[in-house]
Short mmCIF file of C-alpha atoms and ligand atoms in Angstrom, two decimals:
data_model
loop_
_atom_site.label_atom_id
_atom_site.label_comp_id
_atom_site.label_asym_id
_atom_site.label_seq_id
_atom_site.Cartn_x
_atom_site.Cartn_y
_atom_site.Cartn_z
CA MET E 20 28.13 46.80 55.20
CA GLU E 21 25.13 44.68 54.29
CA THR E 22 23.14 43.35 57.23
CA PHE E 23 22.53 39.66 57.84
CA GLY E 24 18.78 40.21 57.40
CA SER E 25 19.35 41.70 53.97
CA ARG E 26 21.76 38.91 52.94
CA LEU E 27 19.32 36.27 54.16
CA HIS E 28 16.41 37.91 52.33
CA ARG E 29 18.40 37.82 49.08
CA ALA E 30 19.60 34.23 49.60
CA MET E 31 16.03 33.05 50.23
CA ALA E 32 14.86 34.84 47.08
CA GLU E 33 17.67 33.37 44.96
CA ARG E 34 17.94 29.84 46.35
CA GLY E 35 14.56 29.38 47.99
CA PRO E 36 13.34 29.42 51.59
CA LEU E 37 15.27 26.49 52.98
CA CYS E 38 17.83 25.73 55.65
CA VAL E 39 19.45 22.29 55.68
CA GLY E 40 21.10 21.09 58.86
CA ILE E 41 24.36 19.16 58.97
CA ASP E 42 23.77 16.87 61.95
CA PRO E 43 26.21 13.94 61.75
CA HIS E 44 24.28 11.63 64.08
CA PRO E 45 26.08 8.33 64.87
CA ALA E 46 23.12 6.50 63.28
CA LEU E 47 23.51 8.50 60.05
CA LEU E 48 27.25 7.80 59.89
CA THR E 49 26.44 4.08 60.15
CA ARG E 50 23.68 4.36 57.56
CA TRP E 51 26.10 6.02 55.15
CA GLY E 52 28.56 3.12 55.67
CA LEU E 53 30.94 5.33 57.64
CA SER E 54 32.67 4.77 60.96
CA ASP E 55 31.58 6.72 64.02
CA ASP E 56 34.94 8.44 64.38
CA LEU E 57 36.81 11.45 63.06
CA ASP E 58 37.34 9.89 59.63
CA GLY E 59 33.62 9.14 59.32
CA LEU E 60 32.72 12.65 60.45
CA THR E 61 35.12 14.20 57.94
CA ARG E 62 33.84 12.11 55.03
CA PHE E 63 30.19 12.70 55.96
CA CYS E 64 30.69 16.44 56.05
CA GLN E 65 32.62 16.53 52.79
CA ILE E 66 29.85 14.67 50.96
CA ALA E 67 27.13 16.89 52.48
CA VAL E 68 28.99 20.12 51.72
CA ASP E 69 29.83 19.08 48.14
CA ALA E 70 26.25 18.00 47.47
CA LEU E 71 24.40 20.88 49.11
CA GLY E 72 26.79 23.76 49.65
CA ASP E 73 26.02 25.71 46.51
CA ARG E 74 22.26 24.96 46.42
CA VAL E 75 20.56 26.00 49.64
CA ALA E 76 20.19 29.44 51.15
CA VAL E 77 21.36 28.45 54.61
CA VAL E 78 23.26 25.49 56.03
CA LYS E 79 22.98 24.89 59.76
CA PRO E 80 25.73 22.71 61.25
CA GLN E 81 24.75 21.33 64.66
CA SER E 82 27.76 21.99 66.88
CA ALA E 83 27.04 19.12 69.30
CA PHE E 84 27.84 16.46 66.71
CA PHE E 85 31.27 18.02 66.13
CA GLU E 86 31.98 18.64 69.82
CA ARG E 87 31.60 14.84 70.35
CA PHE E 88 35.03 14.49 68.76
CA GLY E 89 36.76 17.22 70.78
CA SER E 90 39.17 19.68 69.23
CA ARG E 91 39.58 17.60 66.06
CA GLY E 92 35.81 17.58 65.56
CA LEU E 93 35.80 21.36 65.93
CA ALA E 94 38.55 21.57 63.30
CA VAL E 95 36.21 19.71 60.91
CA LEU E 96 33.46 22.20 61.78
CA GLU E 97 35.78 25.14 61.09
CA SER E 98 36.73 23.62 57.76
CA ILE E 99 33.15 23.14 56.55
CA ILE E 100 32.19 26.63 57.71
CA ARG E 101 34.98 28.03 55.50
CA GLN E 102 33.96 25.90 52.53
CA LEU E 103 30.28 26.77 52.79
CA ARG E 104 30.90 30.48 53.16
CA GLY E 105 33.28 30.26 50.20
CA ALA E 106 30.44 28.74 48.15
CA GLY E 107 28.25 31.74 48.99
CA THR E 108 26.09 29.81 51.43
CA LEU E 109 25.02 31.43 54.66
CA VAL E 110 26.12 29.44 57.70
CA LEU E 111 23.90 29.40 60.78
CA LEU E 112 25.74 27.61 63.56
CA ASP E 113 23.28 25.83 65.83
CA VAL E 114 25.05 26.15 69.15
CA LYS E 115 22.29 27.62 71.40
CA ARG E 116 24.61 29.66 73.58
CA GLY E 117 23.49 31.79 76.50
CA ASP E 118 25.05 32.95 79.80
CA ILE E 119 25.65 36.05 81.87
CA GLY E 120 26.50 39.04 79.68
CA SER E 121 30.26 39.07 80.31
CA THR E 122 30.51 35.45 79.16
CA VAL E 123 28.15 36.02 76.23
CA ALA E 124 30.70 38.64 75.09
CA ALA E 125 33.20 35.80 74.66
CA TYR E 126 30.66 33.77 72.68
CA ALA E 127 30.12 36.83 70.50
CA ASP E 128 33.88 36.95 69.87
CA ALA E 129 33.91 33.22 69.07
CA TYR E 130 31.14 33.21 66.47
CA LEU E 131 30.40 36.74 65.26
CA GLU E 132 33.82 38.38 65.16
CA PRO E 133 35.24 38.12 61.61
CA SER E 134 38.79 37.27 62.78
CA SER E 135 37.61 34.19 64.72
CA PRO E 136 38.31 30.71 63.27
CA MET E 137 34.67 29.81 64.02
CA TYR E 138 33.21 32.96 62.40
CA VAL E 139 29.74 32.32 60.96
CA ASP E 140 26.94 34.38 59.48
CA ALA E 141 24.58 33.70 62.38
CA VAL E 142 24.17 31.65 65.55
CA THR E 143 21.34 30.28 67.64
CA ALA E 144 21.13 31.63 71.19
CA SER E 145 19.27 30.70 74.36
CA PRO E 146 17.46 33.60 76.08
CA PHE E 147 16.68 31.83 79.33
CA LEU E 148 19.18 33.90 81.33
CA GLY E 149 17.23 36.94 80.09
CA VAL E 150 17.06 38.24 76.52
CA ASN E 151 19.19 41.23 77.43
CA SER E 152 22.01 38.98 78.66
CA LEU E 153 22.51 38.28 74.94
CA ALA E 154 23.21 41.98 74.24
CA PRO E 155 26.93 41.40 73.42
CA MET E 156 25.86 39.02 70.65
CA PHE E 157 23.32 41.54 69.35
CA ASP E 158 25.99 44.27 69.39
CA ALA E 159 28.51 42.10 67.54
CA ALA E 160 25.87 41.11 64.98
CA ARG E 161 25.06 44.79 64.35
CA LYS E 162 28.74 45.71 64.08
CA HIS E 163 29.74 42.91 61.69
CA GLY E 164 26.57 42.18 59.70
CA GLY E 165 25.76 38.96 61.56
CA GLY E 166 22.56 37.41 62.79
CA VAL E 167 21.23 35.85 66.01
CA PHE E 168 18.31 33.41 66.18
CA VAL E 169 16.83 33.32 69.67
CA LEU E 170 14.86 30.34 70.98
CA ALA E 171 11.20 31.22 71.57
CA LEU E 172 8.83 28.27 71.01
CA THR E 173 10.99 25.23 70.42
CA SER E 174 9.98 22.10 68.52
CA ASN E 175 10.42 19.67 71.43
CA PRO E 176 7.42 18.88 73.66
CA GLU E 177 9.38 19.61 76.87
CA GLY E 178 9.84 23.27 75.91
CA ALA E 179 6.25 24.33 76.51
CA SER E 180 6.30 24.15 80.33
CA VAL E 181 8.99 26.84 80.44
CA GLN E 182 8.19 28.84 77.31
CA ARG E 183 4.43 29.06 77.92
CA ALA E 184 4.72 29.94 81.62
CA ARG E 185 3.21 33.36 82.34
CA GLY E 186 4.90 36.29 84.05
CA ALA E 187 3.39 38.99 86.26
CA ASP E 188 2.16 40.99 83.26
CA GLY E 189 0.24 37.98 81.90
CA ARG E 190 2.48 37.44 78.90
CA THR E 191 4.12 34.09 78.36
CA VAL E 192 7.90 33.80 78.56
CA ALA E 193 7.89 33.18 74.80
CA GLN E 194 5.81 36.30 74.08
CA THR E 195 8.24 38.37 76.16
CA ILE E 196 11.11 37.01 74.05
CA ILE E 197 9.16 37.66 70.84
CA ASP E 198 8.42 41.25 71.89
CA GLU E 199 12.04 41.98 72.83
CA ILE E 200 13.37 40.61 69.54
CA SER E 201 10.71 42.61 67.65
CA GLN E 202 12.12 45.78 69.22
CA LEU E 203 15.62 44.94 67.97
CA ASN E 204 14.34 44.62 64.39
CA ARG E 205 12.30 47.81 64.41
CA GLY E 206 12.72 49.72 61.13
CA ALA E 207 14.91 47.06 59.51
CA GLU E 208 14.14 46.48 55.82
CA PRO E 209 13.62 44.14 54.03
CA LEU E 210 14.25 41.80 56.98
CA GLY E 211 15.80 42.25 60.40
CA SER E 212 18.92 40.39 61.52
CA PHE E 213 17.44 39.07 64.75
CA GLY E 214 15.42 35.91 64.30
CA LEU E 215 13.36 33.60 66.42
CA VAL E 216 13.25 29.82 66.59
CA VAL E 217 9.66 28.56 66.41
CA GLY E 218 9.18 24.84 65.91
CA ALA E 219 7.10 23.54 63.02
CA THR E 220 5.67 20.90 65.36
CA ILE E 221 3.80 23.16 67.77
CA GLY E 222 0.52 23.83 65.94
CA GLN E 223 -1.25 27.14 66.43
CA THR E 224 1.14 29.10 68.59
CA GLY E 225 -1.36 31.34 70.38
CA HIS E 226 1.41 33.95 70.19
CA ASP E 227 1.68 37.19 68.26
CA LEU E 228 4.48 36.95 65.69
CA ALA E 229 3.18 39.81 63.55
CA GLY E 230 5.70 42.46 64.56
CA VAL E 231 8.88 40.39 64.66
CA GLY E 232 10.34 41.87 61.49
CA GLY E 233 13.07 39.21 61.40
CA PRO E 234 13.40 35.62 60.18
CA LEU E 235 11.48 32.77 61.80
CA LEU E 236 13.56 29.58 61.80
CA ALA E 237 11.27 26.54 61.76
CA PRO E 238 12.98 23.29 62.81
CA GLY E 239 11.07 20.11 63.59
CA LEU E 240 10.19 19.25 59.99
CA GLY E 241 10.61 15.68 58.79
CA ALA E 242 12.19 13.49 61.47
CA GLN E 243 10.34 15.20 64.36
CA GLY E 244 6.98 14.84 62.62
CA GLY E 245 6.39 18.36 61.33
CA ARG E 246 5.20 18.68 57.70
CA ALA E 247 5.61 21.59 55.34
CA ALA E 248 1.83 22.01 55.29
CA ASP E 249 1.95 22.63 59.07
CA LEU E 250 3.86 25.88 58.48
CA ARG E 251 0.60 27.60 57.54
CA THR E 252 -0.99 26.58 60.84
CA VAL E 253 1.99 27.61 62.93
CA PHE E 254 2.89 30.87 61.21
CA GLY E 255 -0.45 32.15 59.89
CA ASN E 256 0.14 35.45 58.09
CA GLU E 257 3.89 35.53 58.71
CA LEU E 258 4.86 32.98 56.07
CA ALA E 259 7.15 35.36 54.15
CA ALA E 260 9.63 35.41 57.05
CA VAL E 261 9.69 31.64 57.62
CA LEU E 262 12.92 29.72 57.05
CA PRO E 263 12.04 26.00 57.20
CA SER E 264 14.83 23.75 58.45
CA TYR E 265 15.41 20.03 57.85
CA SER E 266 18.32 17.88 58.95
CA ARG E 267 17.71 14.09 59.13
CA GLU E 268 14.94 14.18 56.51
CA VAL E 269 17.48 15.32 53.90
CA LEU E 270 20.62 13.65 55.28
CA GLY E 271 18.83 10.29 55.47
CA ALA E 272 18.86 10.21 51.65
CA GLY E 273 22.69 10.08 51.55
CA PRO E 274 25.41 9.28 50.91
CA ASP E 275 24.65 9.43 47.17
CA PRO E 276 25.07 13.15 46.30
CA ALA E 277 22.33 12.96 43.65
CA ALA E 278 19.92 11.52 46.22
CA LEU E 279 20.84 14.24 48.72
CA ARG E 280 20.17 16.88 46.10
CA ALA E 281 16.88 15.23 45.12
CA ALA E 282 15.76 15.17 48.78
CA THR E 283 16.68 18.85 49.08
CA ASP E 284 14.72 19.71 45.93
CA ARG E 285 11.72 17.75 47.22
CA VAL E 286 11.54 19.47 50.62
CA LEU E 287 12.14 22.85 49.02
CA ALA E 288 9.24 22.27 46.63
CA ASP E 289 7.03 21.25 49.59
CA CYS E 290 8.02 24.38 51.48
CA ARG E 291 7.52 26.69 48.53
CA ALA E 292 4.05 25.23 48.01
CA ALA E 293 3.14 25.63 51.69
CA LEU E 294 4.58 29.12 52.02
CA THR E 295 2.96 30.49 48.89
CA ALA E 296 -0.38 28.69 49.16
CA ALA E 297 -1.81 31.41 51.38
CA GLY E 298 -1.37 33.98 48.65
CA GLN E 299 1.95 35.38 49.90
O1 LIG L 323 13.44 24.07 68.61
C1 LIG L 323 14.41 23.54 68.07
C2 LIG L 323 15.63 24.18 67.95
C3 LIG L 323 16.65 23.56 67.29
N1 LIG L 323 16.51 22.33 66.78
C4 LIG L 323 17.66 21.72 66.06
O2 LIG L 323 17.31 21.54 64.69
C5 LIG L 323 17.79 20.29 64.23
C6 LIG L 323 16.61 19.41 63.88
O3 LIG L 323 17.08 18.21 63.30
P1 LIG L 323 16.06 17.19 62.54
O4 LIG L 323 16.94 16.05 62.15
O5 LIG L 323 15.51 17.92 61.34
O6 LIG L 323 15.02 16.83 63.53
C7 LIG L 323 18.66 19.72 65.34
O7 LIG L 323 19.98 20.16 65.12
C8 LIG L 323 18.10 20.36 66.58
O8 LIG L 323 19.07 20.50 67.60
C9 LIG L 323 15.31 21.69 66.89
O9 LIG L 323 15.13 20.54 66.42
N2 LIG L 323 14.29 22.31 67.54
#
């Protein structure tokens, strides 16, 4: 069985280093001339999937915007996950789950067990109940070729007070998370299956990302103010592992499918330029 890290490495080589988020914000539904209800959600997602599904390496649906509509919203999410995976696109579900280990086991069943209706290639996870509380997700990912992206240095300004707090050994909370995820990826080639989330908005991190060995998801580009050129400042020598992620910046170009594709091509070109400019 091929690992998630290997599948992601190939997808990034074939389609380019880009993740596009499907975040059906109420304001975007309105902007696309759609109603803020289940019909609008369904139409929005169909247009986005048809326009982008076979072009980008990774699509990242944001679960919250589907959960707004209850079980019928989740049915739409399940449907687009199936369609995207059918088009050969890796699906990273942004759901930021975390809990005590016995409950994380149920989240692992929900997202990383192939028989689940919500089965995806990878999920985002919150480590703030302790990285090791996520062990059931890591185990399921290993068993089924999935991936887990763990929050480390998030793109929002509020994250720093928690993530940059220092423990007894002098390391920040984020560095502890980075070090634990690095251990999980040890020896994995060409890329580990355990990633970190590091916002493109945070400037020089002051953290050591050199040994991570897995993908570095970089949200915060576009609508939150991050620019592709900032990736070089944030990630330094680790540009080869960076997976830039845009949601509103691309989706704001819709609903015209050609405009969505043009926006995707534009941000991908920006990212390629930024990620290769340092001679990588
Ligand atoms: O640190 C983080 C972690 C996750 N996100 C998520 O990414 C997208 C960003 O959307 P934009 O429209 O490109 O701002 C969204 O789903 C966030 O929940 C993040 O922004 N920062």
